[in-house]
Amino acid sequence: MKILKAVCAPGKTGFFFDDQRAIKAGAVADGASYRGSPVTPGFTAVRQAGESVSVMLILEDGQVAHGDCAAVQYSGAGGRDPLFLAADFIPVIEREIFPALVGREITTFRRMASELENMSVDGKQLHTAIRYGVSQAILDAVAKSKNMMMCQVIAREYGTGLSARPIPIFTQSGDSRYDNADKMILKGAQVLPHGLINNVSTKLGEKGELLLEYVAWLRNRILALRRDESYAPVLHIDVYGTIGQVFGNDNYTGMADYLAQLEEAAKPFKLRIEGPMDVENREGQMQALSVLTRLVDQRSIGVELVADEWCNTLEDIRYFADNKAGHMVQIKTPDLGGVGNTVEAVLYCKQKGIGAYQGGTCNETDRSAQVCVHLAMATQPDQILAKPGMGVDEGYMIVNNEMQRIIAML
């Protein structure tokens, strides 16, 4: 079957682009916006509307395969590609990619996705968001050409088994970390709440006291609201490097002591802490996280550390996994470019015995979230992010329902 035509449509995402550096530097929240000036190149405001591009491939039997190009909330930070704006990149897709797709025979996902990954413009690889969305459309095209589900294509081409049960879903609270936690508990989310602890003075506390209070509240809230004692979600909190800001990025003993306090506050629930420090470069981040992980293990502190910042590409993920920099790695799907890299990343983490968190960003779309469910059902990571948005209900619904549809069809 051939691809007859290709079309782009500009779209919105489920959240915003946020200038992470400006927020860390003290930009003040003002309702749904922020007061202050942007710091990261490309931003015209600290917070601006998220944008996406839908890529639609029209097949010769009339079917339409599609995927959504999208970039992470904190674009341009932590070594990531710059801001992704539809008006800037639709011309690139139409000029550079469509001529290579239109009129060609659909072969295998791995072959076509590899060709996309190896394309370059002016000597540079295509923006991660472009590779992300176009590869989704290619996967959908291969599946439609073979009358299969996307997860079945991945399982066949990568030699994996399809999951017969749901993958644990991780929900994000955004700044509504109290009300949204209630939603998560009532819906029975398996991993919660993310928390968005991205500011020392207002969220972590100058001595870590605010996060300790929140973890204790969260524990008590679960115990109060859960409908039966078997419900024991994992507490997973992203601190955006603020623990390192307070205790010192190289003060491993101080950070470990604080993690032990958080562990006590979370009991009887398991606790994961994402991004305990951010040293602003990949090598330093890997080394710092590796040292802290070893110390936590040596002291038998029951907190799992999750790598995020500066662990963006498939190469980065392999590097962090090889050096045991964290107990779990977030595979932030848009940062990896083509979705085949997400598959490779999950499988590599499992091979290395490190937790695989198939994540992403609140700044995605319903379509990219659905495609990611198919990747997860074929590779079986430890958890998958509910996305897009930070309102809990919508993202959890999209991911959960696509998962249940796949299970029913299988």
XYZ file of C-alpha atoms in Angstrom:
410
model
C 0.000 0.000 0.000
C 1.233 3.507 -0.843
C 1.004 6.919 0.766
C -0.879 9.128 -1.696
C -0.846 12.470 0.064
C 0.283 14.180 3.267
C -1.291 17.077 5.147
C -0.364 19.190 8.178
C -2.710 20.956 10.603
C -1.655 23.319 13.394
C -3.009 22.469 16.822
C -2.890 23.157 20.539
C -1.503 20.918 23.237
C -2.954 19.961 26.594
C -0.834 22.460 28.532
C 1.771 25.214 28.090
C 5.381 25.906 27.258
C 7.078 27.146 30.459
C 10.473 28.798 30.758
C 11.937 26.574 33.475
C 14.994 28.728 34.056
C 12.860 31.833 34.583
C 10.659 29.970 37.071
C 13.680 28.682 38.992
C 15.050 32.224 39.012
C 11.938 33.494 40.764
C 9.240 34.277 38.181
C 6.071 34.718 40.233
C 2.877 32.768 39.500
C -0.038 35.059 38.676
C -3.196 33.005 38.247
C -2.555 30.679 35.311
C 0.293 32.906 34.143
C 3.660 34.058 35.466
C 5.001 37.549 36.102
C 8.534 38.162 34.964
C 10.710 38.111 31.878
C 11.684 34.976 29.948
C 15.270 33.736 30.122
C 15.401 30.792 27.723
C 15.953 31.727 24.035
C 12.795 31.555 21.893
C 10.350 32.355 24.688
C 8.368 35.584 24.465
C 6.801 35.039 27.908
C 7.550 32.839 30.917
C 4.420 30.844 30.051
C 2.918 30.603 26.573
C 0.331 28.389 24.909
C 1.554 24.949 23.869
C 1.420 24.196 20.143
C 1.344 21.006 18.103
C 1.235 19.908 14.477
C -0.956 17.034 13.285
C 0.609 15.058 10.450
C -1.906 13.113 8.346
C -0.906 10.512 5.763
C -3.635 9.592 3.250
C -3.256 5.994 2.104
C -4.306 4.658 -1.283
C -7.286 2.790 0.165
C -8.629 6.046 1.637
C -7.544 5.444 5.222
C -5.846 8.297 7.079
C -2.912 7.634 9.415
C -1.933 10.400 11.778
C 0.337 11.493 14.577
C 0.959 14.690 16.501
C 4.229 16.606 16.723
C 4.645 18.038 20.222
C 7.438 19.144 22.531
C 7.835 19.112 26.279
C 6.593 21.784 28.672
C 10.136 22.855 29.557
C 11.450 23.154 25.999
C 14.945 24.567 25.658
C 15.943 23.503 29.196
C 18.095 20.625 30.383
C 19.755 20.134 26.993
C 16.495 19.863 25.048
C 15.582 21.144 21.588
C 14.232 24.709 21.385
C 10.636 25.912 21.456
C 8.374 24.166 18.916
C 5.990 26.592 17.219
C 3.661 25.358 14.459
C 4.200 28.311 12.108
C 7.956 27.761 12.201
C 7.952 24.026 11.602
C 5.025 23.193 9.306
C 7.030 24.555 6.335
C 9.965 22.319 7.343
C 7.732 19.227 7.449
C 6.095 20.039 4.110
C 9.395 20.866 2.393
C 11.743 18.244 3.835
C 9.648 15.233 4.863
C 6.567 15.001 2.669
C 8.520 14.541 -0.601
C 10.200 11.496 0.972
C 6.864 9.949 2.019
C 4.312 10.756 -0.681
C 4.141 8.114 -3.401
C 6.241 5.549 -1.590
C 5.273 2.027 -0.638
C 4.675 1.380 3.057
C 7.231 -1.178 4.271
C 8.034 -1.735 7.944
C 7.878 0.715 10.810
C 11.499 0.186 11.812
C 12.796 0.821 8.312
C 10.699 3.919 7.677
C 11.293 5.325 11.160
C 15.055 4.825 10.785
C 15.013 6.807 7.540
C 13.218 9.626 9.340
C 15.723 9.617 12.216
C 18.612 9.889 9.777
C 17.210 12.840 7.825
C 18.928 16.190 8.290
C 18.409 19.813 7.297
C 21.488 22.024 6.944
C 23.509 19.288 8.591
C 21.274 19.070 11.651
C 18.875 16.331 12.718
C 15.202 17.246 12.534
C 13.634 18.752 15.687
C 12.614 16.058 18.173
C 8.956 17.157 17.963
C 8.907 16.600 14.193
C 10.416 13.132 14.469
C 8.012 12.341 17.305
C 4.840 13.189 15.389
C 5.827 11.957 11.937
C 6.971 8.604 13.355
C 3.572 8.225 15.044
C 1.903 8.737 11.668
C 4.262 6.203 10.067
C 3.478 3.625 12.773
C -0.240 4.192 12.240
C 0.211 3.858 8.460
C 2.033 0.540 8.824
C -0.668 -0.729 11.205
C -3.498 0.319 8.870
C -1.771 -1.204 5.854
C -1.563 -4.556 7.680
C -4.974 -4.387 9.408
C -3.274 -4.502 12.800
C -3.183 -2.401 15.943
C -0.091 -0.253 16.438
C 0.929 -2.288 19.492
C 0.845 -5.452 17.388
C 3.190 -3.889 14.835
C 5.665 -2.972 17.577
C 5.449 -6.415 19.179
C 6.015 -8.154 15.842
C 8.898 -5.959 14.686
C 10.736 -5.828 18.029
C 9.986 -9.386 19.136
C 8.167 -8.448 22.327
C 5.058 -9.785 24.045
C 1.842 -7.811 24.401
C 0.670 -7.059 27.916
C -2.567 -8.740 28.960
C -3.022 -6.342 31.880
C -2.946 -2.565 32.320
C 0.349 -0.751 32.833
C 0.382 1.320 36.076
C -0.645 4.901 35.274
C 1.149 7.897 36.818
C -0.948 11.053 37.176
C 0.245 14.686 37.350
C -1.199 17.266 39.699
C 0.382 20.486 38.523
C 0.188 23.198 41.152
C -3.231 21.945 42.338
C -1.409 19.295 44.321
C -4.115 18.975 46.978
C -7.399 18.965 45.039
C -5.899 16.951 42.210
C -4.500 14.385 44.644
C -8.072 13.781 45.767
C -9.081 13.101 42.145
C -6.226 10.627 41.770
C -7.128 8.740 44.917
C -10.816 8.603 44.018
C -9.988 7.256 40.552
C -7.536 4.712 41.926
C -4.446 5.977 40.119
C -1.596 3.554 40.715
C 1.158 6.218 40.881
C 0.702 9.809 42.088
C 0.877 12.863 42.350
C 3.986 14.370 40.570
C 3.505 17.481 42.720
C 5.414 20.045 40.630
C 7.862 20.955 43.418
C 9.822 23.456 41.311
C 10.418 26.297 43.779
C 12.315 26.243 47.057
C 10.630 29.045 48.970
C 7.022 28.185 48.113
C 7.035 24.411 47.591
C 10.049 22.592 49.042
C 10.845 24.911 51.938
C 14.168 26.482 52.871
C 14.941 23.380 54.953
C 12.697 20.979 53.030
C 9.870 21.394 55.548
C 7.107 22.208 53.051
C 7.587 19.013 51.051
C 7.756 16.961 54.264
C 4.405 18.444 55.293
C 2.917 17.684 51.879
C 4.099 14.066 51.861
C 2.615 13.519 55.313
C -0.654 15.117 54.186
C -0.694 12.927 51.078
C -0.173 9.757 53.119
C -3.004 10.681 55.471
C -5.267 11.671 52.605
C -4.846 8.299 50.896
C -5.611 6.491 54.142
C -8.722 8.634 54.631
C -10.133 8.428 51.088
C -9.230 4.970 49.849
C -12.159 2.617 49.576
C -10.305 -0.524 50.559
C -6.988 -1.298 52.206
C -5.579 -2.979 49.106
C -5.192 0.408 47.414
C -1.552 1.402 47.978
C -0.337 3.774 45.276
C 3.297 4.638 44.756
C 4.086 8.244 45.714
C 6.156 9.775 42.918
C 7.201 13.405 43.391
C 9.209 15.517 40.935
C 11.344 18.076 42.780
C 13.092 19.677 39.774
C 16.492 19.794 41.442
C 15.296 21.754 44.475
C 16.655 19.270 47.033
C 20.118 19.942 45.610
C 19.444 23.686 45.747
C 18.716 23.482 49.479
C 21.253 20.922 50.672
C 23.937 21.330 47.979
C 24.237 19.367 44.734
C 27.370 17.629 46.028
C 26.199 17.285 49.644
C 25.182 13.667 49.211
C 24.953 12.945 52.929
C 22.645 15.905 53.475
C 20.414 14.909 50.557
C 20.327 11.282 51.731
C 19.393 12.357 55.264
C 16.504 14.378 53.847
C 15.366 11.472 51.653
C 15.256 9.289 54.767
C 12.952 11.833 56.395
C 10.699 11.788 53.331
C 10.621 7.989 53.447
C 9.340 8.083 57.032
C 6.712 10.676 56.148
C 5.447 8.524 53.254
C 5.107 5.219 55.129
C 3.406 2.840 54.540
C 3.578 3.895 50.895
C 6.508 3.510 48.529
C 8.185 6.788 47.554
C 9.967 7.891 44.376
C 11.773 11.220 44.046
C 12.412 12.507 40.545
C 15.236 14.917 39.776
C 16.687 15.467 43.274
C 19.394 17.756 41.868
C 20.130 19.553 38.610
C 23.797 20.388 38.014
C 23.137 21.912 34.566
C 25.113 19.439 32.419
C 24.774 15.788 31.416
C 28.057 14.393 32.746
C 27.738 16.129 36.099
C 24.095 15.093 36.435
C 24.893 11.463 35.726
C 27.761 11.451 38.228
C 25.776 13.189 40.977
C 22.746 10.948 40.578
C 24.921 7.832 40.436
C 26.686 8.746 43.691
C 23.441 9.575 45.487
C 21.820 6.350 44.253
C 24.696 4.279 45.654
C 24.529 6.092 48.982
C 20.775 5.608 49.268
C 21.231 1.893 48.581
C 24.132 1.549 51.031
C 22.028 3.141 53.766
C 18.973 1.044 52.841
C 16.845 4.159 52.407
C 13.619 2.995 50.791
C 13.324 5.832 48.286
C 13.722 5.267 44.555
C 15.463 8.033 42.620
C 14.258 8.871 39.121
C 16.479 10.390 36.433
C 14.942 13.148 34.330
C 16.918 16.334 33.606
C 19.812 15.889 31.152
C 18.613 12.361 30.415
C 16.757 13.145 27.216
C 17.870 11.104 24.210
C 18.142 7.348 23.709
C 21.914 7.723 24.072
C 21.443 9.623 27.351
C 19.108 6.960 28.725
C 21.592 4.202 27.914
C 24.358 6.239 29.559
C 22.393 6.816 32.779
C 21.224 3.179 32.872
C 24.743 1.839 32.319
C 25.994 3.926 35.249
C 23.004 3.225 37.507
C 22.266 6.923 37.773
C 18.926 6.499 39.498
C 16.733 3.504 40.231
C 14.385 4.493 37.423
C 14.719 6.551 34.266
C 12.024 8.750 32.830
C 11.765 8.078 29.104
C 10.375 11.479 28.156
C 8.847 10.423 24.858
C 8.910 13.725 22.882
C 12.572 14.292 23.816
C 13.591 11.033 22.163
C 12.315 12.031 18.734
C 10.950 9.061 16.796
C 8.750 6.739 18.837
C 10.955 3.794 17.901
C 13.531 5.296 20.256
C 10.995 5.087 23.092
C 10.615 1.378 22.375
C 14.394 0.917 22.352
C 14.755 2.884 25.586
C 12.185 0.844 27.518
C 13.703 -2.420 26.351
C 17.219 -1.243 27.246
C 16.225 -0.202 30.763
C 14.564 -3.572 31.335
C 17.663 -5.350 30.057
C 19.827 -3.349 32.488
C 17.514 -3.920 35.451
C 16.644 -0.246 35.906
C 13.061 0.972 36.198
C 11.468 2.164 32.945
C 9.057 5.044 33.314
C 7.514 5.751 29.915
C 6.740 9.377 30.509
C 6.365 12.411 28.331
C 4.856 15.749 29.116
C 1.618 17.455 30.045
C 2.235 19.506 26.896
C 1.252 16.704 24.473
C -2.018 15.868 22.725
C -4.672 13.186 22.918
C -3.234 11.534 19.816
C 0.359 11.308 21.008
C -0.905 9.925 24.330
C -2.888 7.194 22.568
C 0.078 6.160 20.422
C 2.273 6.008 23.520
C -0.171 3.572 25.119
C 0.418 1.216 22.186
C 4.174 1.459 22.708
C 3.741 0.643 26.395
C 1.453 -2.309 25.828
C 4.083 -3.809 23.541
C 7.103 -3.145 25.800
C 5.609 -3.223 29.331
C 7.407 -0.403 31.184
C 7.000 -0.064 34.955
C 4.641 2.888 34.584
C 3.181 5.186 31.947
C 2.313 8.850 32.276
C -1.299 10.033 32.128
C -1.219 12.827 29.558
C -1.807 15.457 28.314
C -2.630 18.216 30.793
C -2.437 18.455 34.565
C -6.135 18.285 35.324
C -5.910 14.530 36.089
C -9.328 13.493 34.755
C -8.698 14.030 31.054
C -5.209 12.567 30.784
C -6.066 9.585 32.980
C -9.185 8.924 30.894
C -7.315 9.058 27.563
C -4.531 6.708 28.638
C -6.673 4.328 30.673
C -9.384 3.991 28.033
C -6.959 3.366 25.161
C -5.293 0.712 27.305
C -8.604 -0.955 28.069
C -9.586 -0.908 24.389
C -6.350 -2.669 23.459
C -6.826 -5.305 26.153
C -10.421 -5.930 25.036
C -9.393 -6.249 21.377
C -6.554 -8.623 22.222
